[in-house]
PDB file of C-alpha atoms and ligand atoms in Angstrom:
ATOM      1  CA  MET P   1      39.214-106.181 -85.344  1.00  0.00           C
ATOM      2  CA  ASN P   2      41.567-108.776 -85.806  1.00  0.00           C
ATOM      3  CA  LYS P   3      41.072-110.159 -89.394  1.00  0.00           C
ATOM      4  CA  GLY P   4      41.472-113.972 -89.767  1.00  0.00           C
ATOM      5  CA  LYS P   5      41.461-115.943 -92.799  1.00  0.00           C
ATOM      6  CA  LEU P   6      39.221-117.388 -95.371  1.00  0.00           C
ATOM      7  CA  ILE P   7      39.563-120.625 -96.827  1.00  0.00           C
ATOM      8  CA  VAL P   8      37.018-120.971 -99.501  1.00  0.00           C
ATOM      9  CA  PHE P   9      37.059-124.702-100.833  1.00  0.00           C
ATOM     10  CA  SER P  10      34.839-125.106-104.587  1.00  0.00           C
ATOM     11  CA  ALA P  11      33.941-127.878-106.929  1.00  0.00           C
ATOM     12  CA  PRO P  12      31.432-129.712-108.348  1.00  0.00           C
ATOM     13  CA  SER P  13      29.059-131.389-107.060  1.00  0.00           C
ATOM     14  CA  GLY P  14      29.819-134.696-106.217  1.00  0.00           C
ATOM     15  CA  SER P  15      34.124-134.423-106.113  1.00  0.00           C
ATOM     16  CA  GLY P  16      33.652-134.609-102.009  1.00  0.00           C
ATOM     17  CA  LYS P  17      34.539-130.816-101.022  1.00  0.00           C
ATOM     18  CA  THR P  18      32.246-131.150 -98.022  1.00  0.00           C
ATOM     19  CA  THR P  19      33.968-134.257 -96.785  1.00  0.00           C
ATOM     20  CA  ILE P  20      36.990-132.587 -97.105  1.00  0.00           C
ATOM     21  CA  VAL P  21      35.642-129.511 -95.177  1.00  0.00           C
ATOM     22  CA  ARG P  22      34.210-131.519 -92.459  1.00  0.00           C
ATOM     23  CA  HIS P  23      37.334-133.364 -91.192  1.00  0.00           C
ATOM     24  CA  LEU P  24      39.186-130.440 -91.689  1.00  0.00           C
ATOM     25  CA  LEU P  25      37.198-128.651 -89.137  1.00  0.00           C
ATOM     26  CA  LYS P  26      37.425-131.470 -86.802  1.00  0.00           C
ATOM     27  CA  GLN P  27      41.313-130.364 -86.321  1.00  0.00           C
ATOM     28  CA  GLU P  28      40.890-127.728 -84.060  1.00  0.00           C
ATOM     29  CA  GLU P  29      44.986-126.652 -84.045  1.00  0.00           C
ATOM     30  CA  LEU P  30      43.789-125.764 -87.562  1.00  0.00           C
ATOM     31  CA  GLY P  31      40.833-122.869 -85.626  1.00  0.00           C
ATOM     32  CA  LEU P  32      38.909-122.968 -87.934  1.00  0.00           C
ATOM     33  CA  GLU P  33      34.980-122.054 -88.406  1.00  0.00           C
ATOM     34  CA  PHE P  34      32.499-122.692 -90.807  1.00  0.00           C
ATOM     35  CA  SER P  35      30.314-120.169 -93.177  1.00  0.00           C
ATOM     36  CA  ILE P  36      26.398-120.879 -92.399  1.00  0.00           C
ATOM     37  CA  SER P  37      25.462-119.259 -95.719  1.00  0.00           C
ATOM     38  CA  ALA P  38      21.920-117.830 -96.167  1.00  0.00           C
ATOM     39  CA  THR P  39      19.952-119.474 -98.698  1.00  0.00           C
ATOM     40  CA  SER P  40      16.284-119.471 -99.427  1.00  0.00           C
ATOM     41  CA  ARG P  41      15.764-122.770-100.744  1.00  0.00           C
ATOM     42  CA  ALA P  42      13.866-125.231 -97.862  1.00  0.00           C
ATOM     43  CA  PRO P  43      15.224-126.963 -95.518  1.00  0.00           C
ATOM     44  CA  ARG P  44      15.987-130.955 -96.407  1.00  0.00           C
ATOM     45  CA  GLY P  45      16.060-133.634 -93.840  1.00  0.00           C
ATOM     46  CA  GLU P  46      17.241-133.085 -91.008  1.00  0.00           C
ATOM     47  CA  GLU P  47      18.881-129.859 -91.655  1.00  0.00           C
ATOM     48  CA  VAL P  48      19.200-127.199 -88.797  1.00  0.00           C
ATOM     49  CA  ASP P  49      18.484-123.248 -89.088  1.00  0.00           C
ATOM     50  CA  GLY P  50      21.381-121.947 -88.171  1.00  0.00           C
ATOM     51  CA  LYS P  51      23.513-124.919 -88.315  1.00  0.00           C
ATOM     52  CA  ASP P  52      23.726-125.812 -92.193  1.00  0.00           C
ATOM     53  CA  TYR P  53      21.956-122.740 -92.986  1.00  0.00           C
ATOM     54  CA  TYR P  54      20.327-119.666 -92.070  1.00  0.00           C
ATOM     55  CA  PHE P  55      17.006-120.461 -94.007  1.00  0.00           C
ATOM     56  CA  LEU P  56      15.587-117.103 -95.489  1.00  0.00           C
ATOM     57  CA  SER P  57      12.269-116.544 -97.041  1.00  0.00           C
ATOM     58  CA  PHE P  58      12.552-115.087-100.960  1.00  0.00           C
ATOM     59  CA  GLU P  59      11.855-112.235 -99.938  1.00  0.00           C
ATOM     60  CA  ASP P  60      13.849-111.598 -96.336  1.00  0.00           C
ATOM     61  CA  PHE P  61      17.240-112.854 -99.279  1.00  0.00           C
ATOM     62  CA  LYS P  62      16.078-110.372-101.412  1.00  0.00           C
ATOM     63  CA  GLN P  63      16.035-107.516 -98.501  1.00  0.00           C
ATOM     64  CA  LYS P  64      19.168-108.066 -97.337  1.00  0.00           C
ATOM     65  CA  ILE P  65      20.640-107.869-101.050  1.00  0.00           C
ATOM     66  CA  LYS P  66      18.847-104.439-101.361  1.00  0.00           C
ATOM     67  CA  ASN P  67      21.009-103.708 -97.981  1.00  0.00           C
ATOM     68  CA  ASP P  68      23.812-105.120 -99.333  1.00  0.00           C
ATOM     69  CA  GLU P  69      24.602-107.405 -96.447  1.00  0.00           C
ATOM     70  CA  PHE P  70      26.046-110.327 -98.555  1.00  0.00           C
ATOM     71  CA  LEU P  71      29.739-110.597 -99.460  1.00  0.00           C
ATOM     72  CA  GLU P  72      28.652-112.674-102.057  1.00  0.00           C
ATOM     73  CA  TRP P  73      25.342-114.537-103.531  1.00  0.00           C
ATOM     74  CA  GLU P  74      24.309-116.662-106.767  1.00  0.00           C
ATOM     75  CA  GLU P  75      21.111-118.222-107.802  1.00  0.00           C
ATOM     76  CA  VAL P  76      23.068-121.434-108.078  1.00  0.00           C
ATOM     77  CA  TYR P  77      19.945-123.365-108.772  1.00  0.00           C
ATOM     78  CA  ARG P  78      16.847-121.528-110.799  1.00  0.00           C
ATOM     79  CA  ASP P  79      14.712-119.847-108.241  1.00  0.00           C
ATOM     80  CA  ASN P  80      17.324-121.207-105.126  1.00  0.00           C
ATOM     81  CA  PHE P  81      19.762-117.915-103.736  1.00  0.00           C
ATOM     82  CA  TYR P  82      22.625-118.520-101.410  1.00  0.00           C
ATOM     83  CA  GLY P  83      24.577-116.165 -99.895  1.00  0.00           C
ATOM     84  CA  THR P  84      27.381-115.266 -97.693  1.00  0.00           C
ATOM     85  CA  LEU P  85      26.418-112.674 -95.109  1.00  0.00           C
ATOM     86  CA  LYS P  86      28.899-110.153 -94.081  1.00  0.00           C
ATOM     87  CA  SER P  87      27.856-110.992 -90.101  1.00  0.00           C
ATOM     88  CA  GLU P  88      28.861-114.319 -90.771  1.00  0.00           C
ATOM     89  CA  VAL P  89      32.217-113.825 -90.975  1.00  0.00           C
ATOM     90  CA  GLU P  90      32.329-110.969 -88.983  1.00  0.00           C
ATOM     91  CA  ARG P  91      31.505-113.116 -86.353  1.00  0.00           C
ATOM     92  CA  ILE P  92      34.212-116.233 -86.932  1.00  0.00           C
ATOM     93  CA  TRP P  93      36.925-113.148 -86.825  1.00  0.00           C
ATOM     94  CA  ALA P  94      35.093-111.709 -83.812  1.00  0.00           C
ATOM     95  CA  LYS P  95      36.500-114.980 -82.376  1.00  0.00           C
ATOM     96  CA  GLY P  96      39.577-115.416 -83.409  1.00  0.00           C
ATOM     97  CA  LYS P  97      38.806-117.910 -85.665  1.00  0.00           C
ATOM     98  CA  HIS P  98      39.380-118.251 -89.850  1.00  0.00           C
ATOM     99  CA  VAL P  99      36.484-119.110 -91.798  1.00  0.00           C
ATOM    100  CA  ILE P 100      35.841-122.375 -93.894  1.00  0.00           C
ATOM    101  CA  PHE P 101      33.826-121.725 -96.845  1.00  0.00           C
ATOM    102  CA  ASP P 102      31.868-124.952 -98.512  1.00  0.00           C
ATOM    103  CA  ILE P 103      30.450-122.573-101.454  1.00  0.00           C
ATOM    104  CA  ASP P 104      29.902-122.854-105.696  1.00  0.00           C
ATOM    105  CA  VAL P 105      32.346-121.740-107.473  1.00  0.00           C
ATOM    106  CA  SER P 106      31.357-117.969-108.686  1.00  0.00           C
ATOM    107  CA  GLY P 107      30.917-117.087-104.891  1.00  0.00           C
ATOM    108  CA  GLY P 108      34.182-118.772-103.981  1.00  0.00           C
ATOM    109  CA  LEU P 109      35.821-117.206-107.113  1.00  0.00           C
ATOM    110  CA  ARG P 110      34.517-113.601-105.412  1.00  0.00           C
ATOM    111  CA  ILE P 111      35.652-113.687-101.879  1.00  0.00           C
ATOM    112  CA  LYS P 112      38.649-114.418-103.434  1.00  0.00           C
ATOM    113  CA  ARG P 113      38.382-111.011-105.427  1.00  0.00           C
ATOM    114  CA  LYS P 114      37.063-109.151-102.673  1.00  0.00           C
ATOM    115  CA  PHE P 115      40.390-110.517-100.245  1.00  0.00           C
ATOM    116  CA  PRO P 116      43.060-111.909-102.693  1.00  0.00           C
ATOM    117  CA  GLU P 117      45.972-111.540-100.041  1.00  0.00           C
ATOM    118  CA  ASP P 118      43.843-112.685 -96.973  1.00  0.00           C
ATOM    119  CA  THR P 119      41.868-115.923 -98.627  1.00  0.00           C
ATOM    120  CA  LEU P 120      43.072-119.584-100.070  1.00  0.00           C
ATOM    121  CA  ALA P 121      41.283-120.414-103.030  1.00  0.00           C
ATOM    122  CA  ILE P 122      41.195-124.307-103.211  1.00  0.00           C
ATOM    123  CA  PHE P 123      39.317-126.493-106.425  1.00  0.00           C
ATOM    124  CA  VAL P 124      38.352-129.569-105.406  1.00  0.00           C
ATOM    125  CA  LYS P 125      38.455-132.088-108.624  1.00  0.00           C
ATOM    126  CA  PRO P 126      37.365-135.116-109.431  1.00  0.00           C
ATOM    127  CA  PRO P 127      39.524-137.602-111.560  1.00  0.00           C
ATOM    128  CA  SER P 128      37.029-137.474-114.333  1.00  0.00           C
ATOM    129  CA  ILE P 129      33.155-136.860-115.522  1.00  0.00           C
ATOM    130  CA  ASP P 130      32.837-140.355-115.615  1.00  0.00           C
ATOM    131  CA  GLU P 131      34.208-141.096-111.973  1.00  0.00           C
ATOM    132  CA  LEU P 132      31.835-137.691-110.675  1.00  0.00           C
ATOM    133  CA  LYS P 133      28.984-139.323-112.395  1.00  0.00           C
ATOM    134  CA  ILE P 134      29.587-142.882-110.931  1.00  0.00           C
ATOM    135  CA  ARG P 135      29.820-140.829-107.538  1.00  0.00           C
ATOM    136  CA  LEU P 136      26.427-139.206-107.774  1.00  0.00           C
ATOM    137  CA  LYS P 137      24.327-142.368-108.601  1.00  0.00           C
ATOM    138  CA  LYS P 138      25.739-144.126-105.527  1.00  0.00           C
ATOM    139  CA  ARG P 139      25.062-141.216-103.475  1.00  0.00           C
ATOM    140  CA  LYS P 140      21.551-141.485-104.590  1.00  0.00           C
ATOM    141  CA  THR P 141      19.983-138.728-103.135  1.00  0.00           C
ATOM    142  CA  GLU P 142      19.483-137.316-106.311  1.00  0.00           C
ATOM    143  CA  SER P 143      16.835-138.469-109.133  1.00  0.00           C
ATOM    144  CA  GLU P 144      18.375-139.047-112.708  1.00  0.00           C
ATOM    145  CA  ASP P 145      17.457-135.186-114.378  1.00  0.00           C
ATOM    146  CA  LYS P 146      18.870-133.660-111.495  1.00  0.00           C
ATOM    147  CA  ILE P 147      22.115-136.144-111.603  1.00  0.00           C
ATOM    148  CA  ASN P 148      22.314-134.619-115.277  1.00  0.00           C
ATOM    149  CA  MET P 149      22.116-131.320-114.536  1.00  0.00           C
ATOM    150  CA  ARG P 150      24.690-131.431-111.720  1.00  0.00           C
ATOM    151  CA  VAL P 151      27.002-133.285-114.536  1.00  0.00           C
ATOM    152  CA  SER P 152      26.368-130.764-117.080  1.00  0.00           C
ATOM    153  CA  LYS P 153      26.582-127.997-114.546  1.00  0.00           C
ATOM    154  CA  ALA P 154      29.883-129.708-113.762  1.00  0.00           C
ATOM    155  CA  SER P 155      31.832-129.672-116.794  1.00  0.00           C
ATOM    156  CA  ALA P 156      31.567-125.616-117.069  1.00  0.00           C
ATOM    157  CA  GLU P 157      32.499-125.454-113.933  1.00  0.00           C
ATOM    158  CA  LEU P 158      35.799-127.614-114.021  1.00  0.00           C
ATOM    159  CA  ALA P 159      37.186-124.883-116.731  1.00  0.00           C
ATOM    160  CA  THR P 160      37.348-122.575-113.712  1.00  0.00           C
ATOM    161  CA  ALA P 161      40.398-124.340-111.772  1.00  0.00           C
ATOM    162  CA  PRO P 162      43.073-122.834-112.751  1.00  0.00           C
ATOM    163  CA  LEU P 163      41.815-119.331-111.786  1.00  0.00           C
ATOM    164  CA  PHE P 164      42.079-121.416-107.922  1.00  0.00           C
ATOM    165  CA  ASP P 165      45.091-120.857-106.114  1.00  0.00           C
ATOM    166  CA  LYS P 166      45.085-124.674-105.575  1.00  0.00           C
ATOM    167  CA  ILE P 167      43.703-127.772-107.032  1.00  0.00           C
ATOM    168  CA  VAL P 168      43.018-130.752-104.571  1.00  0.00           C
ATOM    169  CA  ILE P 169      42.274-133.984-106.988  1.00  0.00           C
ATOM    170  CA  ASN P 170      40.446-136.730-105.221  1.00  0.00           C
ATOM    171  CA  LYS P 171      41.036-139.878-106.602  1.00  0.00           C
ATOM    172  CA  ASP P 172      41.844-141.194-103.255  1.00  0.00           C
ATOM    173  CA  LEU P 173      40.281-139.446-100.569  1.00  0.00           C
ATOM    174  CA  ASP P 174      43.345-139.973 -97.777  1.00  0.00           C
ATOM    175  CA  VAL P 175      45.719-138.301-100.326  1.00  0.00           C
ATOM    176  CA  ALA P 176      42.861-135.838-100.587  1.00  0.00           C
ATOM    177  CA  LEU P 177      42.376-135.092 -96.978  1.00  0.00           C
ATOM    178  CA  GLU P 178      46.138-134.500 -96.363  1.00  0.00           C
ATOM    179  CA  GLU P 179      46.927-132.797 -99.457  1.00  0.00           C
ATOM    180  CA  ALA P 180      44.104-130.410 -98.132  1.00  0.00           C
ATOM    181  CA  TYR P 181      44.702-130.108 -94.275  1.00  0.00           C
ATOM    182  CA  ASN P 182      48.665-129.358 -95.505  1.00  0.00           C
ATOM    183  CA  LEU P 183      47.978-126.686 -97.969  1.00  0.00           C
ATOM    184  CA  VAL P 184      45.432-125.008 -95.187  1.00  0.00           C
ATOM    185  CA  SER P 185      47.934-125.440 -92.522  1.00  0.00           C
ATOM    186  CA  ASN P 186      50.474-123.747 -94.398  1.00  0.00           C
ATOM    187  CA  PHE P 187      48.822-121.054 -95.558  1.00  0.00           C
ATOM    188  CA  ILE P 188      47.288-119.896 -91.765  1.00  0.00           C
ATOM    189  CA  LYS P 189      50.974-119.681 -90.540  1.00  0.00           C
ATOM    190  CA  GLU P 190      51.680-117.270 -93.423  1.00  0.00           C
TER     191      GLU P 190
HETATM  192  P1  5GP S   1      22.606-127.548-101.548  1.00  0.00           P
HETATM  193  O1  5GP S   1      21.230-127.051-102.017  1.00  0.00           O
HETATM  194  O2  5GP S   1      23.334-129.049-101.902  1.00  0.00           O
HETATM  195  O3  5GP S   1      23.004-127.417-100.122  1.00  0.00           O
HETATM  196  O4  5GP S   1      24.070-126.415-102.109  1.00  0.00           O
HETATM  197  C1  5GP S   1      23.602-126.170-103.272  1.00  0.00           C
HETATM  198  C2  5GP S   1      24.975-125.501-103.719  1.00  0.00           C
HETATM  199  O5  5GP S   1      25.080-124.229-103.325  1.00  0.00           O
HETATM  200  C3  5GP S   1      26.530-126.221-103.257  1.00  0.00           C
HETATM  201  O6  5GP S   1      26.856-125.989-104.760  1.00  0.00           O
HETATM  202  C4  5GP S   1      26.923-124.966-102.747  1.00  0.00           C
HETATM  203  O7  5GP S   1      28.426-125.214-102.641  1.00  0.00           O
HETATM  204  C5  5GP S   1      26.696-123.922-102.821  1.00  0.00           C
HETATM  205  N1  5GP S   1      26.560-122.891-101.965  1.00  0.00           N
HETATM  206  C6  5GP S   1      26.454-122.985-100.248  1.00  0.00           C
HETATM  207  N2  5GP S   1      26.623-122.031 -99.997  1.00  0.00           N
HETATM  208  C7  5GP S   1      26.574-121.409-100.352  1.00  0.00           C
HETATM  209  C8  5GP S   1      27.019-119.315-100.599  1.00  0.00           C
HETATM  210  O8  5GP S   1      26.680-118.837 -99.303  1.00  0.00           O
HETATM  211  N3  5GP S   1      27.183-118.895-101.802  1.00  0.00           N
HETATM  212  C9  5GP S   1      27.181-119.395-103.248  1.00  0.00           C
HETATM  213  N4  5GP S   1      27.781-118.843-103.747  1.00  0.00           N
HETATM  214  N5  5GP S   1      27.072-120.870-102.974  1.00  0.00           N
HETATM  215  C10 5GP S   1      26.363-121.447-101.921  1.00  0.00           C
END
């Protein structure tokens, strides 16, 4: 099989990584396709199975772990499992595309470790923890409790930034989008 590249975006919640990933997916010349993760959590709002996630029951998820079907998996929040299926990467490579991931810090680093040469691991950094808190509050999607949980997790995640290949600071979104575009574009040309 013709192997494509792997582009990992990881960041604390509220850093803007999803916005960056969505922007890059629209740039057809990059030839990227989104890696749809599997999760044991229930769908939220408008989420669609097979588009946003592969929604699995807890039992199915465990079975797939046993069968060694995951490239990486993680219990990101308590009782909520998330993981990248090997079949997902194969599906995208078979189409001649590069895989782009929006996953948590540990999952991102695990992919980098498995495919060191073919992976570009990018960490998206908020300008500060205070700014992150403000953004999460503005988003109004999480309760005060959940925001505090995500902010305390963010401090630990920020400490892993130096382990990534590149860091993009999302202070001004347009600048961050351009930086991310250039990094990805140069990497897939290598
Ligand atoms: P949410 O429940 O808000 O959709 O996602 C929660 C967290 O799980 C996010 O930080 C997201 O990046 C992470 N995540 C999503 N898919 C995967 C995956 O396949 N593997 C890992 N390790 N984390 C994931």
